[in-house]
Structure formats: C-alpha cells, structure tokens
Amino acid sequence: MADKKESLNLKNLSFSDSVSYYFDKAAPFTGAPQGLLDQIKTCNSIYKMNFPVKYGNEVRVIEAYRVQHSHHRMPTKGGIRYSLQVDQDEVMALAALMTYKCALVDVPFGGAKGGIKISPRQTPPDILENITRRYTTELVKKNFIGPGIDVPAPDYGTGEREMAWILDTYVTLRPGEIDGYGCVTGKPIALNGIHGRTEATGRGVVYALNEVCSYKDDMKDLGLETGLEGKRVIVQGLGNVGYHTARIISQYGAKVIAIAEADGAVYDENGIDVDDLYKYRQEKKSVKGYGKGKVIADSASALELPCDILIPAALEKQITDKNAARIKAKIIAEAANGPVTPAAEQILLKKGVMIIPDIYINAGGVTVSYFEWLKNLSHVRFGRMQKRWEEKHQTDFIKLVEDLTGKTVAKSRIDSLIHGADEIDLVNSGLEDTMIEAYRDIREFKKRRKSEIDIRTAAFAVAINKIKNSYYAMGIFP
Ligand code: NAD
C-alpha cells in the first residue's frame, strides 16, 4: 500500500521536484546536517526576463531565464536551451543537475542553466541572432554572465553559432576585458573554442559506457558480456548528443539498431550507418523516407524494442510510468537530462535494469567546457608549448634504443611513438580519465553500501559529499 502511494505521488512530480526527490533519497548517505543540505539543494538566484523582439512588422515578447543554482564554487556554469517547453521549473531543475554534475566530475563550478522559450527550428536565423544578442545584453546588464561570474554553453536547440553571438555581444559590451573570451564555452574553434567540445558529451557517454561495461560481475548480473563490442544499442535523438554518441559507440564495435527522432524512428537489426542517416536527416529535415532499414512512424515505440543499451539523448520525461514496464533494455544511459522519471525508475529498478544517471553520464560536455575555459584564461592552445619537445625527446630515445640494440625500429611504429600530444589528444585523454574516475567513485560508494542503494543515489551522494566539503572548507557549517 505504502509502495502504491509513493508511486502515485512520484507520478505528479515536476522536473525540479524530481531532482529534489533524488537529492533527498541520497542525503541520508552523506551525513551532512539538515541546514547544509537545505543550502546545497536550494536555487540561489533566478533571473526571469521578458524582452521585445521584432518579427517582420510585428513585435513579440520573448520569455527567457537564467538560473544560478549554487555559488559554492565560482563561476557558475551551464548550457542555454532554446525550446517551446522552457519554463522556470525546467531551468531550475537543469541548473540543479549542473551543480551535482560538476561536483561529481570535479569541475570546479557551481551549477547554472539558461533557457529561451522559442522554437529554434521555426525561428529565422536573423531573428534567432537578435534574440540571442538581446538575451546576452540582459545578462550583462544584471551581471549574470562573465568568465568569473557565470559561463553559458550549448544545450538543446543551441550550438556553436549561438555561442559565437553570445561571445561577440559580450566582448562588444565589455571591451578590453582580457579574459572576456572565457565568458562562454562551446564556441567555434576560430573564436577560441576547443577541439573536441562539439562531440564531448557524446564521447563522454561512450567512455562512460565502456567503463560501465568493463566490470565482469556487473555485466554477469545483467546477463551480458563485458565490453561494448557487439552490444545492441538504441539511441533517441539525433542532435548533438545523440548523433555523436551513436557515431562513436559504433566505432567501439557496438551495433546501433534503432535511432528515434521526433518525427519517426529508423530500425535496422544489421546496424544503422549513423553518418549516412545523419546526412539524410540534415538534407531532408526528417528521417521519413530513409531508404535503409525500416522507418517506424511511432517514434516513441522504438524505445521499447529489445536491446542491450538504451540511450535517451533528446529531452526529459521520455521514459515514464506509462512506458517503463515495456522497456526491454538492460542498461539505460541517460545522455539527456532527466529522461527517466522517478516513477519510471522505480519500475525499471524492480525489473533489474541498470540506470546510469544523467549527472554522471552526460558530464563530458561540461568537462570539456572546463578545458575550454582554462584554455581561454591561459590564452594558449593545449599542447602548443610541449608538442615539438616531446617529439624530439621521443626521437632521441628511439635512436638510443636503436644504437644500443643495433636494430632498426620500423618507420610506421616510430611515427606513432614520437607523436607529441595535440590539443584534441589531451582533451580526449582528460575526458576519458574524468569519466573513468567518476564512475569508479560512484561504484565504490555503492559497493560499500551493498545493495542498499542504486547507482543514481550513489552518484548524488558522492556529489553532495564533495559540495559539503567545499562548505566545510569555508567554515560556514560547523
Ligand atoms: P539538440 O537540439 O542538438 O538535439 C536534440 C534532438 O532531439 C533533436 O534532433 C530533436 O529533433 C530530437 N528530439 C526532440 N524530441 C524528440 C522526441 N520526442 N523523440 C526523439 N527525438 C526528439 O540537443 P542536444 O544538445 O543534443 O541535447 C539533448 C539532451 O542532452 C538534452 O537533454 C540536453 O540537456 C542534454 N545535454 C546536452 C549537452 C550538450 O553538450 N549539448 C550536455 C549535457 C546534456
């Protein structure tokens, strides 16, 4: 009866209430005092704005938000979303997730998020540019943006182009600010962006899954072999996160058997050529009519096909109490933020599904954003100072080995041995290390509590503990 009551309540939770629910579930495992937990959980600053924008001969009022969830570390950091679903509750939920995500992967920022209530696909680019520039101006006016204050990044419906407009507006309004380029991340390379940021979230998802699937005991419990090779994968969303996840996981030998988009899904048991489908959709603006595999009109039903790993990479609340019982995946990797509702999670955990939570698995984006911010503050590309030195040093070493052994190392091996690290090598290496270490922290925490807690609860508890330590270090809480 109590179980039924709880699941009834869980069905009615808003997105931000869901995040609070996960927080409350993890809090008892942290030993933090209630006052400190209240401080960590609360949203520090909420800025709601309305501004007028010209659409041809008419003027429309645009609703937009920036929420800074936590200032325990500065600057705050989080993406900007363009979607008709944007509202204060959604932005608050996403900002809170950013706080826990940053803490979990040791990115020294507080969490934030922004949103503009518009349809990016139905708004002409010149009007999108006006809206983005006006939004940035509003943030500057209220001191809600800056390399040491709050640093936006791309999210649903935004990308490099929007980040370039934000940067240009910021540096125009704040001329001469030496670190001004660090006011936003996810910028184009030509505007001091960083190699690897565009695909970072998707690449991080794959590094994380590679680690998750490397534990024999865990895989045995699910009836799976270790490794990504041969795993059957379904991805929802062929945008930034979904496309790169699907593309990179295929390179690891996994088979992407279905990709679900808003207007239909493509299913092919032999494996989808991800780049081919992506190009098709870019051209036709739809997956409908794709000639290979089978197109399923009811996109949501594709999530219910049998597979090993299901990767929702579109939006929140995609797996709810309505469809959870029909999900057949053994692992769900939350590449999107909040795709599984608490009520659905309850059903899935009972079925023995392993859920890898958003605050961990999609943290690759903010991790590489952090690297980009560091690059902007240091004003030098990663690898620039040491690449040639490393190559010379390695060449000398191989020469020494050849001299001592009297043997010659093959040219093809020399090339790979002496290669000094480029920016992309360092970014991907830092990202892989981050995803591996964070999962080990979560897994270790969970193991210490035996079967008492699930992976999400362990991830939240690890994150809360790290934030708790920041407050203790400030001496605010005894
Ligand atoms: P995006 O706008 O690039 O892509 C989203 C895709 O999802 C679009 O192609 C859209 O058509 C599709 N979509 C929308 N509704 C759908 C539905 N009902 N079924 C199937 N597909 C649908 O956005 P993105 O940047 O890839 O973000 C996706 C998710 O990942 C969001 O939850 C976002 O918060 C999260 N995320 C993004 C980043 C990042 O770096 N971009 C980082 C962390 C988390």
mmCIF file of C-alpha atoms and ligand atoms in Angstrom, residues 81-82 85 94 98 101 113 120-121 153-158 197-198 200-202 236-243 260-264 281 299-300 312-316 318 334-339 358 362-366, ligand 1:
data_model
loop_
_atom_site.group_PDB
_atom_site.id
_atom_site.type_symbol
_atom_site.label_atom_id
_atom_site.label_comp_id
_atom_site.label_asym_id
_atom_site.label_seq_id
_atom_site.Cartn_x
_atom_site.Cartn_y
_atom_site.Cartn_z
ATOM 1 C CA ARG A 81 18.307 25.828 -24.113
ATOM 2 C CA TYR A 82 16.020 27.062 -26.893
ATOM 3 C CA GLN A 85 8.913 23.800 -23.387
ATOM 4 C CA LEU A 94 18.616 21.677 -15.143
ATOM 5 C CA MET A 98 24.596 21.048 -13.261
ATOM 6 C CA LYS A 101 27.263 17.028 -12.238
ATOM 7 C CA LYS A 113 21.239 26.948 -16.725
ATOM 8 C CA PRO A 120 14.846 27.275 -32.803
ATOM 9 C CA ARG A 121 13.748 25.365 -35.911
ATOM 10 C CA ALA A 153 27.388 26.736 -23.069
ATOM 11 C CA PRO A 154 25.259 24.933 -25.695
ATOM 12 C CA ASP A 155 22.285 22.763 -24.777
ATOM 13 C CA TYR A 156 19.116 21.599 -26.526
ATOM 14 C CA GLY A 157 18.477 23.794 -29.581
ATOM 15 C CA THR A 158 21.739 25.754 -29.403
ATOM 16 C CA ARG A 197 33.928 20.247 -27.463
ATOM 17 C CA THR A 198 31.235 19.640 -30.086
ATOM 18 C CA ALA A 200 32.380 15.928 -25.957
ATOM 19 C CA THR A 201 29.055 14.949 -24.404
ATOM 20 C CA GLY A 202 28.577 12.021 -26.796
ATOM 21 C CA GLN A 236 16.749 8.561 -29.012
ATOM 22 C CA GLY A 237 17.550 11.954 -30.584
ATOM 23 C CA LEU A 238 19.909 12.569 -33.488
ATOM 24 C CA GLY A 239 21.011 16.021 -32.358
ATOM 25 C CA ASN A 240 24.388 16.928 -30.939
ATOM 26 C CA VAL A 241 24.494 14.386 -28.103
ATOM 27 C CA GLY A 242 22.623 11.544 -29.827
ATOM 28 C CA TYR A 243 24.483 11.771 -33.129
ATOM 29 C CA ALA A 260 14.407 7.541 -32.782
ATOM 30 C CA GLU A 261 13.839 11.148 -33.855
ATOM 31 C CA ALA A 262 10.879 13.432 -33.154
ATOM 32 C CA ASP A 263 9.113 12.547 -36.421
ATOM 33 C CA GLY A 264 9.910 8.839 -36.709
ATOM 34 C CA ARG A 281 18.202 13.984 -41.974
ATOM 35 C CA SER A 299 8.976 7.125 -32.739
ATOM 36 C CA ALA A 300 8.374 6.503 -29.006
ATOM 37 C CA PRO A 312 17.745 8.580 -24.484
ATOM 38 C CA ALA A 313 19.531 11.694 -25.830
ATOM 39 C CA ALA A 314 16.663 14.080 -26.604
ATOM 40 C CA LEU A 315 14.676 15.574 -23.731
ATOM 41 C CA GLU A 316 13.417 14.952 -20.201
ATOM 42 C CA GLN A 318 10.749 10.271 -22.171
ATOM 43 C CA GLU A 334 20.746 8.983 -19.556
ATOM 44 C CA ALA A 335 22.569 11.044 -22.170
ATOM 45 C CA ALA A 336 19.755 13.619 -21.988
ATOM 46 C CA ASN A 337 18.947 15.372 -18.721
ATOM 47 C CA GLY A 338 16.077 13.791 -16.815
ATOM 48 C CA PRO A 339 14.823 11.348 -19.487
ATOM 49 C CA ASP A 358 22.455 11.937 -16.280
ATOM 50 C CA ASN A 362 26.384 13.357 -19.787
ATOM 51 C CA ALA A 363 29.070 15.250 -17.839
ATOM 52 C CA GLY A 364 31.513 15.096 -20.771
ATOM 53 C CA GLY A 365 30.166 18.356 -22.180
ATOM 54 C CA VAL A 366 30.835 20.419 -19.072
HETATM 55 P P1 NAD B 1 19.933 19.047 -29.860
HETATM 56 O O1 NAD B 1 18.958 20.149 -30.002
HETATM 57 O O2 NAD B 1 21.223 19.127 -30.589
HETATM 58 O O3 NAD B 1 19.281 17.645 -30.249
HETATM 59 C C1 NAD B 1 18.105 17.133 -29.690
HETATM 60 C C2 NAD B 1 17.477 16.194 -30.719
HETATM 61 O O4 NAD B 1 16.387 15.508 -30.109
HETATM 62 C C3 NAD B 1 16.923 16.937 -31.934
HETATM 63 O O5 NAD B 1 17.420 16.343 -33.111
HETATM 64 C C4 NAD B 1 15.413 16.779 -31.787
HETATM 65 O O6 NAD B 1 14.730 16.732 -33.046
HETATM 66 C C5 NAD B 1 15.335 15.436 -31.062
HETATM 67 N N1 NAD B 1 14.056 15.220 -30.387
HETATM 68 C C6 NAD B 1 13.246 16.106 -29.774
HETATM 69 N N2 NAD B 1 12.157 15.492 -29.271
HETATM 70 C C7 NAD B 1 12.285 14.173 -29.579
HETATM 71 C C8 NAD B 1 11.490 13.028 -29.339
HETATM 72 N N3 NAD B 1 10.343 13.114 -28.687
HETATM 73 N N4 NAD B 1 11.931 11.819 -29.796
HETATM 74 C C9 NAD B 1 13.104 11.721 -30.461
HETATM 75 N N5 NAD B 1 13.910 12.786 -30.720
HETATM 76 C C10 NAD B 1 13.499 14.001 -30.280
HETATM 77 O O7 NAD B 1 20.173 18.914 -28.274
HETATM 78 P P2 NAD B 1 21.417 18.255 -27.543
HETATM 79 O O8 NAD B 1 22.411 19.320 -27.272
HETATM 80 O O9 NAD B 1 21.806 17.023 -28.251
HETATM 81 O O10 NAD B 1 20.752 17.903 -26.126
HETATM 82 C C11 NAD B 1 19.997 16.710 -25.939
HETATM 83 C C12 NAD B 1 19.895 16.412 -24.452
HETATM 84 O O11 NAD B 1 21.206 16.253 -23.913
HETATM 85 C C13 NAD B 1 19.219 17.489 -23.609
HETATM 86 O O12 NAD B 1 18.528 16.881 -22.540
HETATM 87 C C14 NAD B 1 20.385 18.275 -23.051
HETATM 88 O O13 NAD B 1 20.078 18.964 -21.859
HETATM 89 C C15 NAD B 1 21.378 17.147 -22.814
HETATM 90 N N6 NAD B 1 22.778 17.572 -22.747
HETATM 91 C C16 NAD B 1 23.359 18.249 -23.764
HETATM 92 C C17 NAD B 1 24.698 18.609 -23.667
HETATM 93 C C18 NAD B 1 25.428 19.294 -24.796
HETATM 94 O O14 NAD B 1 26.664 19.441 -24.689
HETATM 95 N N7 NAD B 1 24.784 19.690 -25.854
HETATM 96 C C19 NAD B 1 25.427 18.310 -22.499
HETATM 97 C C20 NAD B 1 24.804 17.594 -21.471
HETATM 98 C C21 NAD B 1 23.474 17.231 -21.608
#
